[in-house]
CSV table of C-alpha atoms and ligand atoms in Angstrom, one decimal:
chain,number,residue,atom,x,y,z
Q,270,UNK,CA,0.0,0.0,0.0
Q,271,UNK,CA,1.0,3.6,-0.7
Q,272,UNK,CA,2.1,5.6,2.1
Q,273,UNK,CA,0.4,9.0,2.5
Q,274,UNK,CA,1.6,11.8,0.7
Q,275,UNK,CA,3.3,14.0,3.7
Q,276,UNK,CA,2.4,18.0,3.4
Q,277,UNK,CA,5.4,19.3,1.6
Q,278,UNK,CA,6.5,22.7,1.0
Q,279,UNK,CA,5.1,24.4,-1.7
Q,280,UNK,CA,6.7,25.4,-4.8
Q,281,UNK,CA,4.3,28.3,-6.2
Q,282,UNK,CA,4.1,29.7,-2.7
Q,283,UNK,CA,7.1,32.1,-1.0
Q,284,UNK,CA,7.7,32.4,2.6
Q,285,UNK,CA,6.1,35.9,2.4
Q,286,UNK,CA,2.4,34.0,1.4
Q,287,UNK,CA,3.0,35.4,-2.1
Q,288,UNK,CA,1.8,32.8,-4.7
Q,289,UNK,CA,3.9,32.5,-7.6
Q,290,UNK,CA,1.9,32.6,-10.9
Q,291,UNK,CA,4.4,33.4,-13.6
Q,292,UNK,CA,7.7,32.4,-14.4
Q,293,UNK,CA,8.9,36.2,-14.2
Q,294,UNK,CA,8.3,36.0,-10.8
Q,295,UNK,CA,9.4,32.4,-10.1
Q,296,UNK,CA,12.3,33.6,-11.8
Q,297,UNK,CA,13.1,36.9,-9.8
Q,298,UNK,CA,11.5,35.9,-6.2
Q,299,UNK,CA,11.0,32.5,-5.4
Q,300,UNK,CA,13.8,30.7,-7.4
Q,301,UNK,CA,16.2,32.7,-5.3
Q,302,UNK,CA,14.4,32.2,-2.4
Q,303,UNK,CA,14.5,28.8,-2.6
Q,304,UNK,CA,18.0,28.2,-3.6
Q,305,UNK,CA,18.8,30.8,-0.2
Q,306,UNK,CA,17.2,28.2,2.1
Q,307,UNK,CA,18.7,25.7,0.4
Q,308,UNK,CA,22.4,26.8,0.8
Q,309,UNK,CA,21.6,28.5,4.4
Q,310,UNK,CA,19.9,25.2,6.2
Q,311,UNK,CA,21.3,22.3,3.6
Q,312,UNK,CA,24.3,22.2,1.6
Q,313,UNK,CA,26.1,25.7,3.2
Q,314,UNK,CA,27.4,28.6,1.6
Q,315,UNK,CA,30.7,28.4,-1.0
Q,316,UNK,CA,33.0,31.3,-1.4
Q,317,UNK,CA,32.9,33.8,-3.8
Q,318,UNK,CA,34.5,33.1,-6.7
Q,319,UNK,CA,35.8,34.6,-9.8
Q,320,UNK,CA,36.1,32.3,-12.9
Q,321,UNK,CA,38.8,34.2,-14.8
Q,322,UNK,CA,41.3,33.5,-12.4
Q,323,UNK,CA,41.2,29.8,-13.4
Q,324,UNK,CA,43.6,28.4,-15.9
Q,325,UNK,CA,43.1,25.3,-18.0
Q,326,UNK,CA,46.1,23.0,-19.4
Q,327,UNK,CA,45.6,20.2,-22.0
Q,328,UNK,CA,48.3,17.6,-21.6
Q,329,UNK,CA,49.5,14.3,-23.8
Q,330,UNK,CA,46.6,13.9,-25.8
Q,331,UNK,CA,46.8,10.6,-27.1
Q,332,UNK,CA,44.7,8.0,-28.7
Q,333,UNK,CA,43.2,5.0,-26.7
Q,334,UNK,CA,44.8,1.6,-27.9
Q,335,UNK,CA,42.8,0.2,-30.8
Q,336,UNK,CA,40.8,2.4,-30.7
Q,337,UNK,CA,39.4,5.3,-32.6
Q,338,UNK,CA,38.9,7.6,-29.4
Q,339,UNK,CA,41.0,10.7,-28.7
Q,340,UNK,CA,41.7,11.2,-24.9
Q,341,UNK,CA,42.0,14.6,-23.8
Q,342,UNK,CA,43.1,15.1,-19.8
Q,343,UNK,CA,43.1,18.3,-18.8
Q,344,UNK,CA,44.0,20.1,-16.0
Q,345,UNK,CA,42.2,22.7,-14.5
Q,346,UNK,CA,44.2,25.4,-11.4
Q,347,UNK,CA,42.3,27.3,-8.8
Q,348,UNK,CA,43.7,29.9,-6.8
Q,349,UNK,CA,42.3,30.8,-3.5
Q,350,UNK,CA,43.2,32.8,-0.1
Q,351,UNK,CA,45.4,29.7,1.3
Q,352,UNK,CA,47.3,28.5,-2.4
Q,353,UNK,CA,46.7,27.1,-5.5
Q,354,UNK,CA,44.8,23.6,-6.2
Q,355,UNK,CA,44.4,21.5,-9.1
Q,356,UNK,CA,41.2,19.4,-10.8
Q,357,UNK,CA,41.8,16.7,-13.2
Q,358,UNK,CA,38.9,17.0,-15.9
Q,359,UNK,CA,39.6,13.9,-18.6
Q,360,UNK,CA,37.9,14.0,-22.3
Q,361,UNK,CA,36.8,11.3,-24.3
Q,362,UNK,CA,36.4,12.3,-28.0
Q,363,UNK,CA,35.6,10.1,-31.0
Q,364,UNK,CA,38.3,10.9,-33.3
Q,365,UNK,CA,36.1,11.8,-36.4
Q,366,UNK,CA,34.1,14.2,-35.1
Q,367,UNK,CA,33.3,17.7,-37.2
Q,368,UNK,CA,31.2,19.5,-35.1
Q,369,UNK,CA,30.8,20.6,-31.9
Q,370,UNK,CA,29.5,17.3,-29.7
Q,371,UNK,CA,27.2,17.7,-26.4
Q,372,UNK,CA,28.8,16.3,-23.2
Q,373,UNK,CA,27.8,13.7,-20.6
Q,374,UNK,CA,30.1,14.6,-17.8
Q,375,UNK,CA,30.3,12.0,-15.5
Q,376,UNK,CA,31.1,12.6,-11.6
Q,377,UNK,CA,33.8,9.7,-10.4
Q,378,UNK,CA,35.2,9.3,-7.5
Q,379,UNK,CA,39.0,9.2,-7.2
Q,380,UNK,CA,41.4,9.5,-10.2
Q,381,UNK,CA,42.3,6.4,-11.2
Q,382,UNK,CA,46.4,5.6,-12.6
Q,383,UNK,CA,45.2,5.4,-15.8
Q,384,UNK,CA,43.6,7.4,-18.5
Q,385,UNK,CA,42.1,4.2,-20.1
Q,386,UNK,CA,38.5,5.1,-17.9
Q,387,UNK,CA,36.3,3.3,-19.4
Q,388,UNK,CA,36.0,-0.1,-16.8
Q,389,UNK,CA,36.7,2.1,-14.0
Q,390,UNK,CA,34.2,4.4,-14.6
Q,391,UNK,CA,31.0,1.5,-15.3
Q,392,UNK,CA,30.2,4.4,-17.8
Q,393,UNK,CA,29.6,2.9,-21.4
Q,394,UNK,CA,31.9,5.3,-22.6
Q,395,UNK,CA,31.6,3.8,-26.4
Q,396,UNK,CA,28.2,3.7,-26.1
Q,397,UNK,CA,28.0,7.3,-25.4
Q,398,UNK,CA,30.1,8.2,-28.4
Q,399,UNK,CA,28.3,6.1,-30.8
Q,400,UNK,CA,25.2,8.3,-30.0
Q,401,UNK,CA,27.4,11.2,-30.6
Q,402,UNK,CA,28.4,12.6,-27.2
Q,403,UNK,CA,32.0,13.2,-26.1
Q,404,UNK,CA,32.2,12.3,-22.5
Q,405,UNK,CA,33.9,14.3,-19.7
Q,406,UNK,CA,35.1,12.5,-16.3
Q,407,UNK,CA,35.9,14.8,-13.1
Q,408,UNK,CA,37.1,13.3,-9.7
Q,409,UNK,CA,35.3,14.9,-6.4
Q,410,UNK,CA,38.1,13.7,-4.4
Q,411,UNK,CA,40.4,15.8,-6.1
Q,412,UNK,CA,38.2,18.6,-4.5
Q,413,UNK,CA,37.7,17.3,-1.4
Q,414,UNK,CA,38.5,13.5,0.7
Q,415,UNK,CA,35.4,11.7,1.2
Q,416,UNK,CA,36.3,11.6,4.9
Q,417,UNK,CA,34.9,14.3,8.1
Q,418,UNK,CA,38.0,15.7,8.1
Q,419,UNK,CA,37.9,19.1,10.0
Q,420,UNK,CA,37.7,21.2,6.5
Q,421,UNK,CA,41.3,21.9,6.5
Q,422,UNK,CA,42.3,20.2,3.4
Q,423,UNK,CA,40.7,19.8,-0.3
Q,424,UNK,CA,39.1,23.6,-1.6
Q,425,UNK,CA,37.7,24.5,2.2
Q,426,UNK,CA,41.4,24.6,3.0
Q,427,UNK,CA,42.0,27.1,0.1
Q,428,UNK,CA,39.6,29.1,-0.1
Q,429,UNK,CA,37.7,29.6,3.8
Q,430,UNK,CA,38.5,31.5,6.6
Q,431,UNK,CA,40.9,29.4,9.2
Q,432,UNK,CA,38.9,30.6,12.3
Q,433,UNK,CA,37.2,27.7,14.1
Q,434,UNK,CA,34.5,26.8,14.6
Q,435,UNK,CA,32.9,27.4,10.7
Q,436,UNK,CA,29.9,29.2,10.3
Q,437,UNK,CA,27.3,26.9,10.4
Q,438,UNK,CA,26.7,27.6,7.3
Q,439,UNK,CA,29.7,27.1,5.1
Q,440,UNK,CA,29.8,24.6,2.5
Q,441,UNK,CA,30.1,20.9,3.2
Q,442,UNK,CA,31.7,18.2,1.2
Q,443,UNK,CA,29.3,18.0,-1.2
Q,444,UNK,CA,28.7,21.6,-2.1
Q,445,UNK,CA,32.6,21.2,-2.7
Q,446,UNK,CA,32.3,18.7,-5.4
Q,447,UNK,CA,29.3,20.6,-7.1
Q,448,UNK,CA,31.6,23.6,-6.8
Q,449,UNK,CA,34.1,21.6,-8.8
Q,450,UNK,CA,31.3,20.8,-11.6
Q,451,UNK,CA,31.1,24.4,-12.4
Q,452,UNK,CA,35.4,24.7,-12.7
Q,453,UNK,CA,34.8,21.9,-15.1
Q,454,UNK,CA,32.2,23.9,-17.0
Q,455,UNK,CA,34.1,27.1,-17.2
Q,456,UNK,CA,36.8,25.0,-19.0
Q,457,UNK,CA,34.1,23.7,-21.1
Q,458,UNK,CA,33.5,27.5,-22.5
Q,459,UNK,CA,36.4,27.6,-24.3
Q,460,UNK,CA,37.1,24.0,-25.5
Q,461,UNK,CA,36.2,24.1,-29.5
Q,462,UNK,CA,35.2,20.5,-29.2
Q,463,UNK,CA,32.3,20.8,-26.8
Q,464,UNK,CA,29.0,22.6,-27.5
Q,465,UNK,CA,28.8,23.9,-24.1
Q,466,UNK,CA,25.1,24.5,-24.2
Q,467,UNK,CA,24.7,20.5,-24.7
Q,468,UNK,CA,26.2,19.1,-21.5
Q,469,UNK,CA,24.3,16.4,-19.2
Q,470,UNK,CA,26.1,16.5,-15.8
Q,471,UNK,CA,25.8,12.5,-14.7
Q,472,UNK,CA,26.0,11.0,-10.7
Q,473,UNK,CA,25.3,8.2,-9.0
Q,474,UNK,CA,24.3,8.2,-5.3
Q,475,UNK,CA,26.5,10.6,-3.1
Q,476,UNK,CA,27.2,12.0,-7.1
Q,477,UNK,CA,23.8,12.2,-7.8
Q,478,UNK,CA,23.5,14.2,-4.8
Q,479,UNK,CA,26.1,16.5,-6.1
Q,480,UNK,CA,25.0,16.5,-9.5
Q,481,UNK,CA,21.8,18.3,-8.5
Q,482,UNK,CA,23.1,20.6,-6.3
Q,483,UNK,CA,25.3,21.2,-9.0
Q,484,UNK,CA,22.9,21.8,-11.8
Q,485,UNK,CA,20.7,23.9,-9.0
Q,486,UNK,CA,23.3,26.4,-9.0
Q,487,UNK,CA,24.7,26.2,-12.4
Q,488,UNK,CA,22.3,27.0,-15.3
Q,489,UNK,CA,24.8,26.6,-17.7
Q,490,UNK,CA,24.1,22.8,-16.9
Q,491,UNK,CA,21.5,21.6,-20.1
Q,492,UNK,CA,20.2,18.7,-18.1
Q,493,UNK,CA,21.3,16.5,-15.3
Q,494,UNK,CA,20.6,13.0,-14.6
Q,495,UNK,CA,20.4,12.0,-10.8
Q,496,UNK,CA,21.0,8.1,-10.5
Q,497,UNK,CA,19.5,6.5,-7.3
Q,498,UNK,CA,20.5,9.6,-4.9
Q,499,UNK,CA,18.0,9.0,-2.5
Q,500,UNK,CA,18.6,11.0,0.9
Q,501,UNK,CA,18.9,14.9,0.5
Q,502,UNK,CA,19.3,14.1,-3.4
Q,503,UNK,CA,16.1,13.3,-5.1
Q,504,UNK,CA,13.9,12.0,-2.3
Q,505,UNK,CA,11.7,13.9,-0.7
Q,506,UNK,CA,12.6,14.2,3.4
Q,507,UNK,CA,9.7,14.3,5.1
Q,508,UNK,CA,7.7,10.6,5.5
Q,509,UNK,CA,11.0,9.4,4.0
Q,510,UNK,CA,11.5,5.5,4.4
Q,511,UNK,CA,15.3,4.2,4.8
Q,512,UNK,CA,18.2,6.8,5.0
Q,513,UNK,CA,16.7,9.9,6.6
Q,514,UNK,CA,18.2,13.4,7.7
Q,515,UNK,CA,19.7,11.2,11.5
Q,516,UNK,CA,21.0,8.7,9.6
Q,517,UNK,CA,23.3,10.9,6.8
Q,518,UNK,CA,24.1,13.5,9.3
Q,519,UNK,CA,25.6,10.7,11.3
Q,520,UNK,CA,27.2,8.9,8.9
Q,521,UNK,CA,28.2,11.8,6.9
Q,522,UNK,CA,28.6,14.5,8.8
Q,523,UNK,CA,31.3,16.4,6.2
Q,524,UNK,CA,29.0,16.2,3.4
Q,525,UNK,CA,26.1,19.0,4.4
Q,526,UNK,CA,26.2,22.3,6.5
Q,527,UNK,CA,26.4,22.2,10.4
Q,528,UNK,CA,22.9,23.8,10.2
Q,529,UNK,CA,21.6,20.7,8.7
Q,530,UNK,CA,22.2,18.6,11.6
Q,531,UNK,CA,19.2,21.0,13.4
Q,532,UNK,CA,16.7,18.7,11.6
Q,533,UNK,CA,18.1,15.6,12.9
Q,534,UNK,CA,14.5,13.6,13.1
Q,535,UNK,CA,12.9,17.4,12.4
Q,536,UNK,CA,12.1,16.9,8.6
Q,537,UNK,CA,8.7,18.8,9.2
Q,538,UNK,CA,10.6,22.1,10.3
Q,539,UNK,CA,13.1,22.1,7.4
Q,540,UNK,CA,11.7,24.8,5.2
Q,541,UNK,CA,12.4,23.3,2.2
Q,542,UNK,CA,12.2,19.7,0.3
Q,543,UNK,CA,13.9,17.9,-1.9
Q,544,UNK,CA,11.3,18.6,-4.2
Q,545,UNK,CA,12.2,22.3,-4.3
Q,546,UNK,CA,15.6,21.1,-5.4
Q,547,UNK,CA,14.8,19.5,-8.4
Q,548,UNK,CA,11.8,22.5,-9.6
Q,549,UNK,CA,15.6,24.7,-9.3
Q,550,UNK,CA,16.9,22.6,-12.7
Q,551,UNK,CA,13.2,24.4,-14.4
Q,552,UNK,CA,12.8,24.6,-17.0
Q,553,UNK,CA,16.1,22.4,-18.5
Q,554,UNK,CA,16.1,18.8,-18.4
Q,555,UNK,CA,15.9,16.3,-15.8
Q,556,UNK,CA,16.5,12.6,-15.2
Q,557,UNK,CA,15.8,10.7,-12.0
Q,558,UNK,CA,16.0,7.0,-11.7
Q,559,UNK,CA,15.2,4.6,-8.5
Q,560,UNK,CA,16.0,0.6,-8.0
Q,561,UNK,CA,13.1,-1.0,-6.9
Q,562,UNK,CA,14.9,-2.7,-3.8
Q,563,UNK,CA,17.1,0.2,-3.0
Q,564,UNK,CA,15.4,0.8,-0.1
Q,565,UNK,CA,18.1,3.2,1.7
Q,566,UNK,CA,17.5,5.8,-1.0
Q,567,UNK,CA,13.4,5.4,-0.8
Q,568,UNK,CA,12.2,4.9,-5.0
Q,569,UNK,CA,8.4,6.1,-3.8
Q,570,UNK,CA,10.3,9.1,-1.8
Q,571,UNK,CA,12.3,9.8,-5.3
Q,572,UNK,CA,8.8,9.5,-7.5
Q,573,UNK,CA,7.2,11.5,-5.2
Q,574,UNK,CA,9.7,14.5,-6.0
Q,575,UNK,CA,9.3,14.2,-9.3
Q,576,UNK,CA,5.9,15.0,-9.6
Q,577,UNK,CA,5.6,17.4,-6.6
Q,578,UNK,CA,7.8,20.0,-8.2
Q,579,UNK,CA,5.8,19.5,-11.3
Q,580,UNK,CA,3.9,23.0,-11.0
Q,581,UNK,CA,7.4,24.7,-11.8
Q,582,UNK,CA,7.6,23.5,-15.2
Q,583,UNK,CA,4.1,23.9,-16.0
Q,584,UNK,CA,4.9,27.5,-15.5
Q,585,UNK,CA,6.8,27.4,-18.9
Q,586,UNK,CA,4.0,25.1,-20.1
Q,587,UNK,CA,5.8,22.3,-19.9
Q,588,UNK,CA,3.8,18.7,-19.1
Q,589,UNK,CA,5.0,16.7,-16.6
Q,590,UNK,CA,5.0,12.7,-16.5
Q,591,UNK,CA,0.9,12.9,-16.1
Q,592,UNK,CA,0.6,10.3,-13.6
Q,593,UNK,CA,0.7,10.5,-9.6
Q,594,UNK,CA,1.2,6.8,-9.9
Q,595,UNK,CA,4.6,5.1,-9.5
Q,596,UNK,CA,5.3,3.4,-12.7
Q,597,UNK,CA,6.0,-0.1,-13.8
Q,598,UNK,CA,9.5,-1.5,-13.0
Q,599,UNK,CA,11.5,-0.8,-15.6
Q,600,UNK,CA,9.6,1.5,-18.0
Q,601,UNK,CA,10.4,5.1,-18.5
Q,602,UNK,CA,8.0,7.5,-18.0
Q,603,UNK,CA,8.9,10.8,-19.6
Q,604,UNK,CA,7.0,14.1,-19.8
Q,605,UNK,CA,8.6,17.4,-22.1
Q,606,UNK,CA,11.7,17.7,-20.1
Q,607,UNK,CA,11.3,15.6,-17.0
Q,608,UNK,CA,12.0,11.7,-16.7
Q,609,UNK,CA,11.9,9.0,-14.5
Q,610,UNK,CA,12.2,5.3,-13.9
Q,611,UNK,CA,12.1,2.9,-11.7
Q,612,UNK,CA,14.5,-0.4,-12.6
Q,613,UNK,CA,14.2,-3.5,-10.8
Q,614,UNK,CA,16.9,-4.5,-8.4
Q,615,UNK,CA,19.5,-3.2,-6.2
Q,616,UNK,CA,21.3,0.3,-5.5
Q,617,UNK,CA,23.3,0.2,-8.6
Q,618,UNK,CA,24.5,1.7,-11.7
Q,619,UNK,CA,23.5,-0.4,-14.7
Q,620,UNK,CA,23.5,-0.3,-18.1
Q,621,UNK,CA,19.8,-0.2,-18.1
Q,622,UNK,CA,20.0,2.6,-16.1
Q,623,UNK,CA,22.6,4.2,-18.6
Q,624,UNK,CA,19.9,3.4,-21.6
Q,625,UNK,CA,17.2,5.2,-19.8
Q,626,UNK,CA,19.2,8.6,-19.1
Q,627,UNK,CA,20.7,8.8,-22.7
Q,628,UNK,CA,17.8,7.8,-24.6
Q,629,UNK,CA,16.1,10.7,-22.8
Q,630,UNK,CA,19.2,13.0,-23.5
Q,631,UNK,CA,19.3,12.1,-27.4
Q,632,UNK,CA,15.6,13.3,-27.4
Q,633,UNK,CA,16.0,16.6,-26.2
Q,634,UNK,CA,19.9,17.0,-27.0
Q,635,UNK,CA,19.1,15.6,-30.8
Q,636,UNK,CA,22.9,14.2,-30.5
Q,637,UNK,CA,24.1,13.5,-33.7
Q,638,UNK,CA,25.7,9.8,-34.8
Q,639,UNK,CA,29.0,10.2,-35.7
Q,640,UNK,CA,30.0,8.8,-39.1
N,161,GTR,C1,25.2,5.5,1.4
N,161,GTR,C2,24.5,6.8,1.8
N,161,GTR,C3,23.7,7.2,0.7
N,161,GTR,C4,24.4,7.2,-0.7
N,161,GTR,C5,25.4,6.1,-0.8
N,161,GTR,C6,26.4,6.2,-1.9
N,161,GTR,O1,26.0,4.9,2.4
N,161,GTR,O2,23.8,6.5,2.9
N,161,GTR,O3,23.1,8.5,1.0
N,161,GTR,O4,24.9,8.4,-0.9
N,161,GTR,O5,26.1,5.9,0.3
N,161,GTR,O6,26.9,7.2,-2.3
N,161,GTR,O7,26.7,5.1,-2.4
């Protein structure tokens, strides 16, 4: 049986009682609102930064063995108040490409010793290019270590105040990686084989997380695809089964603000949702997925998000997946820019899982095959 639909905040109305009608003012009032509470109570504040004073090197571009892909690593240098630090960003490229290709970037974890990604990565990286996408691969732990390490190291380290303790607010481990999503895209900018405007920013889990804060904050992002994210990533908090707000806080108590740990088993009093994070990606394209046995991450929670947020895009007339109703195991639903499934099986990253994202990005994206 279906648990009851918890009251959730809503979308189309601002703290201030004002109800949002038009996109002008979701755009200029409760957008920024939302995105405020967001940083303030959930995933902290990141520091200022100015984009110019990044600079990119390409290094030993080289072919893969047997292979007709060109593999570009780049290296992309940061400079904050405490020294300099460095992000790997590596590009997969089918060599005969003309044009300009979209991008799935793909969140890893660590960098691995070797540029030959594709096993590493459980990405089907030749897949991906035969539907006409070059494929980007940046490491999080290059940003920060997955560990609750005090904030001295990775960007915090570099770039915040050394007083102790932080504001309560300051970005957590995973506002760091998302950070590191939009270094990658500023590189993107200027790279003559990417059409920057195309890119689908790809994570799984604690990625997934990531991606959508990412794409929250980023617009430059054309879609993002949220694999199995469950807690504080796609599913909605409140009513949540599994993994809730206790649980990640106490498990993970690096990756979200010190604010965040207020609503320790006080879902009710957070003033936002997770639903509120996905109606931020509005009107671009989004992909969420659930495993029908992942149970930590919650698939009805996920769903639920989906369609809750669904009143955003119908602001810019855009139809949402027209059902309240979970769906079928293993078949898509897709409305004009939003899609979701649920696959059967356990927290995982499959290939069916791949299919469903990039069969939803070659709609929107119209990738072209590559001769
Ligand atoms: C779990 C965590 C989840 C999810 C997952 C992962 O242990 O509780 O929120 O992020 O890790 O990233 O694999």
């Amino acid at each position: 049986m279906r648990r009851e639909v918890p009251l959730l905040p809503d979308p189309l109305k601002a703290l201030d009682g004002r109800i949002i009608r038009t996109r002008e003012s979701w755009e200029t009032h409760r957008r920024p609102e939302i995105l405020s509470l967001f940083r303030e109570h959930v995933y902290g504040y990141g520091p200022e930064f100015d984009s110019a004073s990044l600079t990119f090197r390409c290094t030993e571009k080289r072919l893969m063995a047997g292979d007709s892909t060109r593999i570009k690593p780049v290296e992309i240098q940061f400079e904050g108040a405490y020294g300099q630090g460095m992000m790997h960003l590596v590009l997969y490229l089918p060599r005969s490409a003309v044009t300009r290709l979209p991008l799935v970037l793909v969140i890893s974890t660590n960098l691995p010793s070797s540029w030959n990604l594709a096993d590493e990565l459980h990405a089907p990286v030749s897949d991906m290019l035969a539907r006409g996408y070059g494929v980007g691969v940046y490491f999080v732990e290059e940003l920060d270590p997955d560990v609750d390490d005090g904030f001295h190291n990775g960007v915090h380290g570099l770039f915040d105040p050394k007083s102790r303790p932080r504001s309560p607010n300051a970005w957590g481990t995973i506002a760091a990686w998302a950070w590191g999503a939009s270094r990658v895209m500023d590189y993107l900018q200027t790279d003559e084989d990417i059409d920057c405007t195309r890119v689908v920013l790809v994570g799984h889990s604690r990625l997934g997380k990531t991606a959508l804060w990412a794409a929250a904050n980023d617009s430059r992002f054309a879609m993002v695809a949220s694999n199995q994210s469950g807690c504080t990533g796609a599913a909605v908090s409140r009513t949540k089964t599994g993994e809730t707000v206790r649980d990640i806080n106490q498990r993970f108590p690096h990756w979200f603000c010190q604010n965040y740990k207020q609503f320790n088993d006080r879902e009710d009093s957070l003033p936002v949702d997770q639903h509120l994070l996905l109606s931020l990606i509005a009107p671009r394209l989004i992909y969420v997925t659930s495993a029908s046995e992942d149970v930590w991450a919650d698939p009805e929670a996920e769903f639920l998000s989906v369609t809750v947020q669904e009143p955003v895009y119908a602001l810019y007339r855009l139809r949402g997946l027209g059902t309240s109703t979970p769906p079928y195991p293993n078949i898509p639903l897709v409305g004009e820019r939003i899609g979701y499934h649920m696959r059967t099986g356990a927290h995982d990253f499959t290939v069916f899982d791949w299919r469903g994202i990039l069969s939803f990005a070659d709609t929107h994206l119209n990738a072209p095959i590559v001769p």
